[in-house]
Coordinates of C-alpha atoms and ligand atoms in Angstrom, one line a residue:
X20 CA 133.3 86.7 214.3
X21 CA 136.4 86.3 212.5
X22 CA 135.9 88.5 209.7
X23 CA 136.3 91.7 210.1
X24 CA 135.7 94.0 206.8
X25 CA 132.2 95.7 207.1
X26 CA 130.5 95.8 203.6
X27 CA 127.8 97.3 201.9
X28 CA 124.6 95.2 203.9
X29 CA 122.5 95.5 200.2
X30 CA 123.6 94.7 196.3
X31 CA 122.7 96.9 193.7
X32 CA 119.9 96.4 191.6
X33 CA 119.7 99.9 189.7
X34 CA 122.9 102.1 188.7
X35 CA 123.2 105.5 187.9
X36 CA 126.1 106.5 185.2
X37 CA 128.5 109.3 186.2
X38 CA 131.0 111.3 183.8
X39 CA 133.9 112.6 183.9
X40 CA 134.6 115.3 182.7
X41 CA 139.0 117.0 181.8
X42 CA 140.6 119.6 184.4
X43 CA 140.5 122.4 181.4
X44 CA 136.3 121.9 181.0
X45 CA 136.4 121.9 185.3
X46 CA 138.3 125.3 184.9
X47 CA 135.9 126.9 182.7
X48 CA 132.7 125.3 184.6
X49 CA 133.8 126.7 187.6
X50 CA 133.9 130.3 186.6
X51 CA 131.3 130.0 184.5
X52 CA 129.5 128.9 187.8
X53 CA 131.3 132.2 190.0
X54 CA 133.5 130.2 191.9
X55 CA 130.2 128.7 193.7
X56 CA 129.7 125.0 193.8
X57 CA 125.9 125.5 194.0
X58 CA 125.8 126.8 190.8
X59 CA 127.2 124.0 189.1
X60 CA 125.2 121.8 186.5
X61 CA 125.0 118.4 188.6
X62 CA 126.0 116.8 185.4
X63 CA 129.9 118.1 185.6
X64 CA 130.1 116.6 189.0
X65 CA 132.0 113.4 189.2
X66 CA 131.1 112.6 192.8
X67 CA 128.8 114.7 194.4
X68 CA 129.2 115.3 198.1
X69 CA 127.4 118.6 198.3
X70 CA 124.5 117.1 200.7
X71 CA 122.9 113.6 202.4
X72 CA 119.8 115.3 202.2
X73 CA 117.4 113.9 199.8
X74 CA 120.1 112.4 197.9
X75 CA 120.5 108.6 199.2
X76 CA 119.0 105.1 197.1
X77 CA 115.8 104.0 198.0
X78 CA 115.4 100.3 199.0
X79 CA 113.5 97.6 197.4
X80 CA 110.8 97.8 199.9
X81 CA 110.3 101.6 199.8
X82 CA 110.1 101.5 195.8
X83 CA 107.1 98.6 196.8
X84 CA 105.8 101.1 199.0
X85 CA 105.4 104.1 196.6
X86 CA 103.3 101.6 194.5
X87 CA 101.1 101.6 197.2
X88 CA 100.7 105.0 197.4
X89 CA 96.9 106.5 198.2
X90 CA 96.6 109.7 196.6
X91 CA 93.8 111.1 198.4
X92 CA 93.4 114.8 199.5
X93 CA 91.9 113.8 202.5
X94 CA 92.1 111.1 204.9
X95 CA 94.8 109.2 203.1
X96 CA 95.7 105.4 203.8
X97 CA 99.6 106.6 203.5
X98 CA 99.6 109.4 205.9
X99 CA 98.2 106.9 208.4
X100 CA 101.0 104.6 207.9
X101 CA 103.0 107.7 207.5
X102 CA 102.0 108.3 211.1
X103 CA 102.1 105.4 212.8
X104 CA 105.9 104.7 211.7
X105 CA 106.8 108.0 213.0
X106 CA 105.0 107.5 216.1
X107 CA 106.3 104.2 217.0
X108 CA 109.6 106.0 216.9
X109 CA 109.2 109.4 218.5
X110 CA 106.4 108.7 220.4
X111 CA 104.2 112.3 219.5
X112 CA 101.1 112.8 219.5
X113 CA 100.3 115.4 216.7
X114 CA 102.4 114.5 213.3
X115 CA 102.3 117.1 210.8
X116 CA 103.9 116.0 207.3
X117 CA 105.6 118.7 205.6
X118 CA 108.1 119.4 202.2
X119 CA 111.1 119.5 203.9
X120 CA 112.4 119.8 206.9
X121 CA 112.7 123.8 206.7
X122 CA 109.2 123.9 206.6
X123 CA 108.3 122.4 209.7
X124 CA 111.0 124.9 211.0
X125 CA 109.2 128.0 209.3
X126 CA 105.6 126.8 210.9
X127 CA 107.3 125.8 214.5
X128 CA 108.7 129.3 214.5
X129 CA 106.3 130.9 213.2
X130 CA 104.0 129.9 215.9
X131 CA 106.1 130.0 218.7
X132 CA 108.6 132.9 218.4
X133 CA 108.2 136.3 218.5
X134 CA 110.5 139.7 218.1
X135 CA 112.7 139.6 220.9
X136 CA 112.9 136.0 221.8
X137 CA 115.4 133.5 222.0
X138 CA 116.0 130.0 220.5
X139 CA 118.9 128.6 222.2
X140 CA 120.0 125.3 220.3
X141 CA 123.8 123.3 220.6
X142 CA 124.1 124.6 216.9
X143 CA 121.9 125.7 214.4
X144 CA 121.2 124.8 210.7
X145 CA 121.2 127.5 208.8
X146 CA 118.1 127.0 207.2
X147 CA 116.7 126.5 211.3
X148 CA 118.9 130.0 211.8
X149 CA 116.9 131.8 209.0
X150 CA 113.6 130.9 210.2
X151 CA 114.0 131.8 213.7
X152 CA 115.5 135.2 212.6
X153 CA 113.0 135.2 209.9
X154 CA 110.7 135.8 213.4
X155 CA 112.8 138.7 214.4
X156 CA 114.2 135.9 217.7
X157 CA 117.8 135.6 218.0
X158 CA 119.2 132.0 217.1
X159 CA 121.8 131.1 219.8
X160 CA 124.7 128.4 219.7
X161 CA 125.3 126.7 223.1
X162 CA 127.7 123.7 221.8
X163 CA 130.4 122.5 224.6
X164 CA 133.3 124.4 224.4
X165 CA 134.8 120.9 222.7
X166 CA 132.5 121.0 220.0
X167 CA 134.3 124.6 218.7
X168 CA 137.4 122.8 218.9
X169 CA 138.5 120.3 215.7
X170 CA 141.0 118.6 217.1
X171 CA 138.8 117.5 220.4
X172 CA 138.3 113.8 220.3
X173 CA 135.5 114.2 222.8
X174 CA 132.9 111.7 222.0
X175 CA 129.6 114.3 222.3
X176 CA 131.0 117.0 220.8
X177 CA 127.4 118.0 220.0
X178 CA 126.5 118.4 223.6
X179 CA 124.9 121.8 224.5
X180 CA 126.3 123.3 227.9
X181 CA 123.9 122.9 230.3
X182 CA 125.3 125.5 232.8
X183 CA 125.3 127.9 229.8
X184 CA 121.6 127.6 229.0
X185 CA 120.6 127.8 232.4
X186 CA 122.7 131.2 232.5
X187 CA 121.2 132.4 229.5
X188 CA 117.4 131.4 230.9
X189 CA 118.4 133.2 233.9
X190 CA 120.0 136.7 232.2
X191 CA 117.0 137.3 229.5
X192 CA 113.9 135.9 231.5
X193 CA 111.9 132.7 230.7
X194 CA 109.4 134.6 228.7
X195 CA 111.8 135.0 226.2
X196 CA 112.8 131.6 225.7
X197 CA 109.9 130.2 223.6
X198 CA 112.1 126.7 223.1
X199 CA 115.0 125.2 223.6
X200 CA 116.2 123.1 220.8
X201 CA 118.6 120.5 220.3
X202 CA 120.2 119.5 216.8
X203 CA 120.8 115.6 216.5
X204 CA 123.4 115.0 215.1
X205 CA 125.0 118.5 215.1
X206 CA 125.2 119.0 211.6
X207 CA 126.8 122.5 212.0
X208 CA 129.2 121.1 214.4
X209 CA 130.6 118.4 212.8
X210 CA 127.5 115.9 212.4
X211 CA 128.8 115.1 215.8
X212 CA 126.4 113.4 217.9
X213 CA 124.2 114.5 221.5
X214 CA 124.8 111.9 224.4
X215 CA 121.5 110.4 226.1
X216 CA 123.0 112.2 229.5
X217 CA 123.0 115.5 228.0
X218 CA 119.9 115.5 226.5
X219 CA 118.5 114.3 229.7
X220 CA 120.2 117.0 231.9
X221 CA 118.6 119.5 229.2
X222 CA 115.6 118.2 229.5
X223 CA 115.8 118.3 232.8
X224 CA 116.6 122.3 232.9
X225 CA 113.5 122.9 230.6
X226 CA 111.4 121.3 232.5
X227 CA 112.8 123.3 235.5
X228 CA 111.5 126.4 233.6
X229 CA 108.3 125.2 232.4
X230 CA 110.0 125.4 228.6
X231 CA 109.5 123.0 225.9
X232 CA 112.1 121.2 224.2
X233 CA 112.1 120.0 220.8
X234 CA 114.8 118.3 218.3
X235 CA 116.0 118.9 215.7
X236 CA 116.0 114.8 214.9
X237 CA 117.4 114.7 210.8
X238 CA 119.8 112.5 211.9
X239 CA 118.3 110.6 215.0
X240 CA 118.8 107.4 213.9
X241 CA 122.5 108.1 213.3
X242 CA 122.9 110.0 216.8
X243 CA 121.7 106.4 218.0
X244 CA 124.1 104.4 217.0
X245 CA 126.6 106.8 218.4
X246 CA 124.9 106.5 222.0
X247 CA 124.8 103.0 221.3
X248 CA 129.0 102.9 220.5
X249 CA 129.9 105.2 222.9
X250 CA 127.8 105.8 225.9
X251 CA 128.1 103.4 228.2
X252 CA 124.6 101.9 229.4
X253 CA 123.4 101.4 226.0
X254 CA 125.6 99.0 224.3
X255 CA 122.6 96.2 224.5
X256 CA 120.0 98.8 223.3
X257 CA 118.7 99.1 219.8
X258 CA 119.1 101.7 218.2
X259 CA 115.5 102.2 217.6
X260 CA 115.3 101.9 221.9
X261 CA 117.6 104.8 222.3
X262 CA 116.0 106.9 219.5
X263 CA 112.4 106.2 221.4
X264 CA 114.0 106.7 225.0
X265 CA 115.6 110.5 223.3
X266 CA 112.6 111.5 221.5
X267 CA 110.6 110.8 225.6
X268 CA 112.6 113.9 226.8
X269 CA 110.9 116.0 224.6
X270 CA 107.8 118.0 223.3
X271 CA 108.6 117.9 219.7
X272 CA 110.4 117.7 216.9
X273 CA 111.3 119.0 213.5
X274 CA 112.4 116.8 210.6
X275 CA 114.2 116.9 207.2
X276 CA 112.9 113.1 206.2
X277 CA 115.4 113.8 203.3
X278 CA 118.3 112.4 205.9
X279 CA 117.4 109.3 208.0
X280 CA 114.2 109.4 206.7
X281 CA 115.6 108.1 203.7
X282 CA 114.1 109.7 201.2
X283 CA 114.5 111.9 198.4
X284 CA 111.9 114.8 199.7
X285 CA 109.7 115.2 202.8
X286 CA 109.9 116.1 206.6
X287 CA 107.3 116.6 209.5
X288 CA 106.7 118.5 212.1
X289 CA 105.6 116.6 215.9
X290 CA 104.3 118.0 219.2
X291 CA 102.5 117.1 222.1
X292 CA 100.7 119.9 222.9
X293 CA 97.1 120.1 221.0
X294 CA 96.6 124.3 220.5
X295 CA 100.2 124.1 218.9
X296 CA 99.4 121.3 216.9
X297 CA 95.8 123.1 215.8
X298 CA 97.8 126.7 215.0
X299 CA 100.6 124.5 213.1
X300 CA 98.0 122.6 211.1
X301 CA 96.0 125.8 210.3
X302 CA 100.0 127.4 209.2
X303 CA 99.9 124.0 207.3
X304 CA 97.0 124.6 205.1
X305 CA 97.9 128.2 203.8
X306 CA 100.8 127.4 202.5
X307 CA 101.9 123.3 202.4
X308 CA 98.7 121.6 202.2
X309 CA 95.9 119.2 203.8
X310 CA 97.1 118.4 207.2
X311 CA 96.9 114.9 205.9
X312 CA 99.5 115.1 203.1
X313 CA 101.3 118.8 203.6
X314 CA 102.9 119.0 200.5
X315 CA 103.9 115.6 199.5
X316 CA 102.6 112.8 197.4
X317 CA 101.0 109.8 198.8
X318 CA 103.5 107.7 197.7
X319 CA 106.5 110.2 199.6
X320 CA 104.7 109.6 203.1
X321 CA 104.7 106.0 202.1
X322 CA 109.0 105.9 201.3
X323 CA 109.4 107.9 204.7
X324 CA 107.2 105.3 206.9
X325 CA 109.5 102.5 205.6
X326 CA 112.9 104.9 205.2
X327 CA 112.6 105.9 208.9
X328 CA 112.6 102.6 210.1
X329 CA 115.3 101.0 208.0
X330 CA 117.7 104.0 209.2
X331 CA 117.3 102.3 212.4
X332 CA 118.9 98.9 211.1
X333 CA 121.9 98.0 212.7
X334 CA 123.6 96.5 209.8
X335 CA 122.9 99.8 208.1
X336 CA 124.0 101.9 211.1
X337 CA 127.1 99.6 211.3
X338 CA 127.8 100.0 207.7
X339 CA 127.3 103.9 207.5
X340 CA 129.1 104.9 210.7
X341 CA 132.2 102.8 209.8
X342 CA 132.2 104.2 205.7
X343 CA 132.1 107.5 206.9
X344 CA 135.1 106.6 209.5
X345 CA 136.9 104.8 206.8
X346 CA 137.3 108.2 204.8
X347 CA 137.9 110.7 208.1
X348 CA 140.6 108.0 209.0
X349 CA 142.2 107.8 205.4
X350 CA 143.0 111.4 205.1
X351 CA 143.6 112.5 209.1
X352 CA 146.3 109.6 208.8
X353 CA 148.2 111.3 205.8
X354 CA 148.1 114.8 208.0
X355 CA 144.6 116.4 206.7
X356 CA 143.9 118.6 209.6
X357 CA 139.9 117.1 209.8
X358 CA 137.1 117.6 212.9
X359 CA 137.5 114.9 214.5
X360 CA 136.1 112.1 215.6
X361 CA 134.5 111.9 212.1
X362 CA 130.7 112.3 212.1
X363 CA 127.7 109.8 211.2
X364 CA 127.0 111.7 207.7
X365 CA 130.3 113.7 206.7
X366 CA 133.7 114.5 207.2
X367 CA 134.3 117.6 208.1
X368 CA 138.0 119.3 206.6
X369 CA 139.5 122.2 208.9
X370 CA 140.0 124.4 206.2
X371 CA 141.7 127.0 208.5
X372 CA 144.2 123.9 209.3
X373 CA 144.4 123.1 205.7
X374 CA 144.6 126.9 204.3
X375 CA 146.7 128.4 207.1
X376 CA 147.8 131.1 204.5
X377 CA 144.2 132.4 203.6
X378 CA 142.4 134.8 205.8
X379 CA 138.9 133.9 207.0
X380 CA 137.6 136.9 205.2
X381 CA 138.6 135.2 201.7
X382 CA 136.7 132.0 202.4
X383 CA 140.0 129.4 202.8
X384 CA 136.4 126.5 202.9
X385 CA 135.6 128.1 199.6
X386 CA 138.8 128.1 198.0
X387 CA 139.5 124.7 199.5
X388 CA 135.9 123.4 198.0
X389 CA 137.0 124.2 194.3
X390 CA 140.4 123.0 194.6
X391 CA 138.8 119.9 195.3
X392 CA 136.3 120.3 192.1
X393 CA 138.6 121.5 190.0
X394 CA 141.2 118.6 191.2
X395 CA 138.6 115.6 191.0
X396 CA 135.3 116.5 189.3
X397 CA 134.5 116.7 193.1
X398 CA 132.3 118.8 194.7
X399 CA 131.6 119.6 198.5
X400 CA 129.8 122.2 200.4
X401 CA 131.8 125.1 202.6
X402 CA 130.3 125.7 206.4
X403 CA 132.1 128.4 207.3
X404 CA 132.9 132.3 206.6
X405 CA 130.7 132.4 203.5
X406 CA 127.6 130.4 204.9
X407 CA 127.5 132.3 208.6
X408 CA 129.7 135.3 208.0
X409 CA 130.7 136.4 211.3
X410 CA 128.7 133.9 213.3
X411 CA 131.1 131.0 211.5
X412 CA 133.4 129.3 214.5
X413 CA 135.1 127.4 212.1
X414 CA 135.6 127.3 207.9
X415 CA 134.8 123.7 207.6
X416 CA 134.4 121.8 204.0
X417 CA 131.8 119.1 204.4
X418 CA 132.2 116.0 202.6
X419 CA 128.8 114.5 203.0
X420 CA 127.8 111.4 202.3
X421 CA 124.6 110.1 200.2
X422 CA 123.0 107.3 202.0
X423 CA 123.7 104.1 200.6
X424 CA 125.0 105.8 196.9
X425 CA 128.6 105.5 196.7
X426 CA 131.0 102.3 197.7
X427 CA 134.4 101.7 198.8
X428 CA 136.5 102.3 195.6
X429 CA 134.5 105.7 195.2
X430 CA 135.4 106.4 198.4
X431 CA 139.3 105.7 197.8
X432 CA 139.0 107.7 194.7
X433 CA 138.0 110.5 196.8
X434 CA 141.0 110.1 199.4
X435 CA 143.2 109.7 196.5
X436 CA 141.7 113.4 195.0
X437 CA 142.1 115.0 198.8
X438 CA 145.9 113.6 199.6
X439 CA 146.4 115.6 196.0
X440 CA 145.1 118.8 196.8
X441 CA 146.8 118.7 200.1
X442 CA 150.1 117.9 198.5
X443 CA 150.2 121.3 196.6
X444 CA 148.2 123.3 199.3
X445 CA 150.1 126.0 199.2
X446 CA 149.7 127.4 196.0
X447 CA 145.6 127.7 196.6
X448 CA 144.3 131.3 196.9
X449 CA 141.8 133.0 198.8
X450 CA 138.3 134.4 196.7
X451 CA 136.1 137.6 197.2
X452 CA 132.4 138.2 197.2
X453 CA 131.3 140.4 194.2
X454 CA 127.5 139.0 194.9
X455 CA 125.5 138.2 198.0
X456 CA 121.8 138.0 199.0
X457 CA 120.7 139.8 202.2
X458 CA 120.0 135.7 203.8
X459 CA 120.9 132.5 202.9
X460 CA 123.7 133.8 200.9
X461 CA 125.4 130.7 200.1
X462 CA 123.5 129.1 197.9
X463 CA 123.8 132.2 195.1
X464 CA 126.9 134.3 196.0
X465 CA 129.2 135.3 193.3
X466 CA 133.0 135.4 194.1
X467 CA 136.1 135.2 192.3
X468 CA 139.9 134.6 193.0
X469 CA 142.2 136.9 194.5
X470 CA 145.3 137.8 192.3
X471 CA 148.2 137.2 194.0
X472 CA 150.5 140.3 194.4
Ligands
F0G5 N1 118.2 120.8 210.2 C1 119.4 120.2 210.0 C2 120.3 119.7 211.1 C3 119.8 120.0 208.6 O1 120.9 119.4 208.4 C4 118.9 120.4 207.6 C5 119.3 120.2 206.2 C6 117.7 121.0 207.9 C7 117.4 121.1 209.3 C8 116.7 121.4 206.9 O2 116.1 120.4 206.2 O3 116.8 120.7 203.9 O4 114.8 119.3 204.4 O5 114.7 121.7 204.6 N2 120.4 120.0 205.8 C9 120.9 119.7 204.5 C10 122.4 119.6 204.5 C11 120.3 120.6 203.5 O6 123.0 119.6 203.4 O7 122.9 119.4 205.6 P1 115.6 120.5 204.7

């Protein structure tokens, strides 16, 4: 083919305004807001890369789907097409809808971990963190030694270390291991993706032990199209092939249907064994809903069961693995120290490499993240110091980006705003808590900036 520029594979039928708003209003919004991007009104945010989750554009054919929507408590038409999109995908037996995807995480852990256990994973969410502590288990990161590492151009950097988890089965006991869980992508990491070899090898050492696996699939169909670039074997597989040949390896899954679900709210829960699924459904009831809706409209389970499938689109895959790459490329080539290779849904700043001047203990992600705002009306989400506290391997600012919501000149925009902030880098200073909640603390700490001396 002899031309070469990827576009947008859809045109835009329904626009959204934005406004701007002037550097002195930013200032005052920002403390106002405790120098916490979460607590800013959406409104004063220009372009808003806090999440993917739940915050892409529906398609044409999902907005036809919600018409068809069957409301029903029990028994609804939509949860059966609901199912049967998911299953042709993933290939489980029992599908259990759900909110979000923290809520399958809360009922899977619920059921299956006690005090005492362990969850090994490559990297944990932190909502998927929470809920396994929530249990009293310990939540374990067994990412390859790559994936801690930034600069690592390694094309799996999401891989778990197999000789690792067989080490760790082996030093605590089996019985302690309820599950073994693998994040795809690895949002934590880098939104970098699991190879098909790794997850088989995994699989291979839970089976070994008799303990299930399940993934952690918000971004399967992205983690596909990775496989599909980079592994070799797979170039002539669809990316819908290589999601159904990764989901085979395993037992279950949770799911945030608010990332390659495309849609604005919903998740599930899947497994294969039948007492699980009949515990999970009874969880279900108490505090989600009828096992045939859990929590969400009949018109959501109708956007997910066409979402799902369109993630798995190759001119969508195309399109969203090379925007996301167009970004990671812009600023790494003007000297923006990023993770690299840049993930399926975000780029990933080092903001250790960007901030070399502030100490992990005064959030350089944090500081970096409202420099940003206060620069461009910008806002972005820290993974780092103030979201993990001592567990943090990296302070990371994550510049995610909404499925099929922004387009190029957004995008430049935002390179334009970056290149800015890292021209007078120096002069940003560090921040200290003066609020945290005992979890979770992220989303409502307080801090404010540290005076120079
Ligand atoms: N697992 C992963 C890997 C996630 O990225 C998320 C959410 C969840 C689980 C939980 O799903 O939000 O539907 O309850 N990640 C969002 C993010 C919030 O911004 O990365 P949820």
């Amino acid at each position: 083919m002899p031309i070469k520029t990827i576009i947008e594979p859809f045109r835009i039928k329904s626009v959204e305004p934005i406004r701007w708003t002037t550097r002195a209003q930013r200032e005052e919004l920002l403390k106002a807001a405790h120098y916490n991007l979460f607590l800013l009104p959406a409104d004063n945010v220009l372009i808003d890369l806090l999440t993917d989750s739940g915050t892409g554009a529906m398609s044409t054919n999902q907005w036809a789907a919600i018409m068809q929507g069957d409301e029903s408590y029990a028994g609804s038409r939509s949860f059966d097409r609901f199912r049967n999109s998911i299953q042709d995908i993933t290939g489980f037996k029992h599908v259990i809808p759900t909110h979000q995807g923290r809520a399958a995480e809360r009922i899977l852990f619920g059921v299956m971990c006690k005090k005492g256990d362990v969850v090994p994973n490559n990297t944990h969410f932190d909502t998927t963190r929470a809920n396994v502590k929530f249990t009293g288990a310990e939540a374990l990161d067994l990412v390859i030694a790559e994936g801690k590492q930034p600069a690592s151009t390694h094309p799996f950097k999401g891989n778990m270390d197999v000789a690792a988890l067989e080490a760790l089965i082996q030093r605590v006991g089996r019985e302690r291991v309820p599950l073994v869980m693998l994040t795809v992508t690895n949002n934590s990491g880098g939104g970098q993706p699991v190879s098909m070899q790794n997850a088989r090898e995994v699989a291979a050492v839970c089976k070994q032990h008799n303990i299930p696996l399940y993934f952690d699939a918000c971004r399967f169909a992205e983690n596909a199209w990775f496989i599909k670039l980079r592994e070799p074997g797979y170039e002539n597989h669809t990316p819908k092939q290589i999601a159904q040949e990764m989901f085979a390896l395993g037992d279950g899954c949770t799911m945030s249907a608010k990332k390659d679900g495309m849609a604005n709210i919903g998740g599930f829960l899947c497994t294969n064994d039948d007492l699980l699924a009949q515990q999970e459904k009874d969880l279900l009831i108490l505090t989600e809903g009828y096992p045939t809706y859990g929590g969400l409209a009949g018109r959501d389970l109708e956007a997910i069961a066409v979402g799902i499938q369109e993630a798995l689109e190759e001119d969508y895959l195309r399109y969203r693995i090379a925007s996301t790459a167009y970004l990671g490329k812009a600023i790494a080539a003007a000297g923006v120290p990023i993770v690299q290779p840049p993930g399926g849904h975000a780029i990933y700043i080092d903001a250790r490499g960007f901030l070399p001047h502030i100490p992990s203990d005064q959030f350089p992600g944090v500081a970096l993240g409202c420099e940003l705002y206060l620069e461009g009306g910008v806002r972005s989400v820290e993974i780092g110091t103030l979201m993990f506290a001592k567990a943090a391997q990296m302070d990371l600012v994550r510049l995610a980006i909404p499925r099929r919501v922004y387009t190029q000149s957004h995008i430049d925009y935002l390179v334009e705003v970056i290149l800015e902030v890292f021209a007078h880098r120096g002069q940003i200073r560090g921040l200290r808590l003066t609020y945290e909640a005992p979890f979770l603390r992220h989303f409502t700490a307080r801090l404010e900036p540290i005076e120079a001396a």
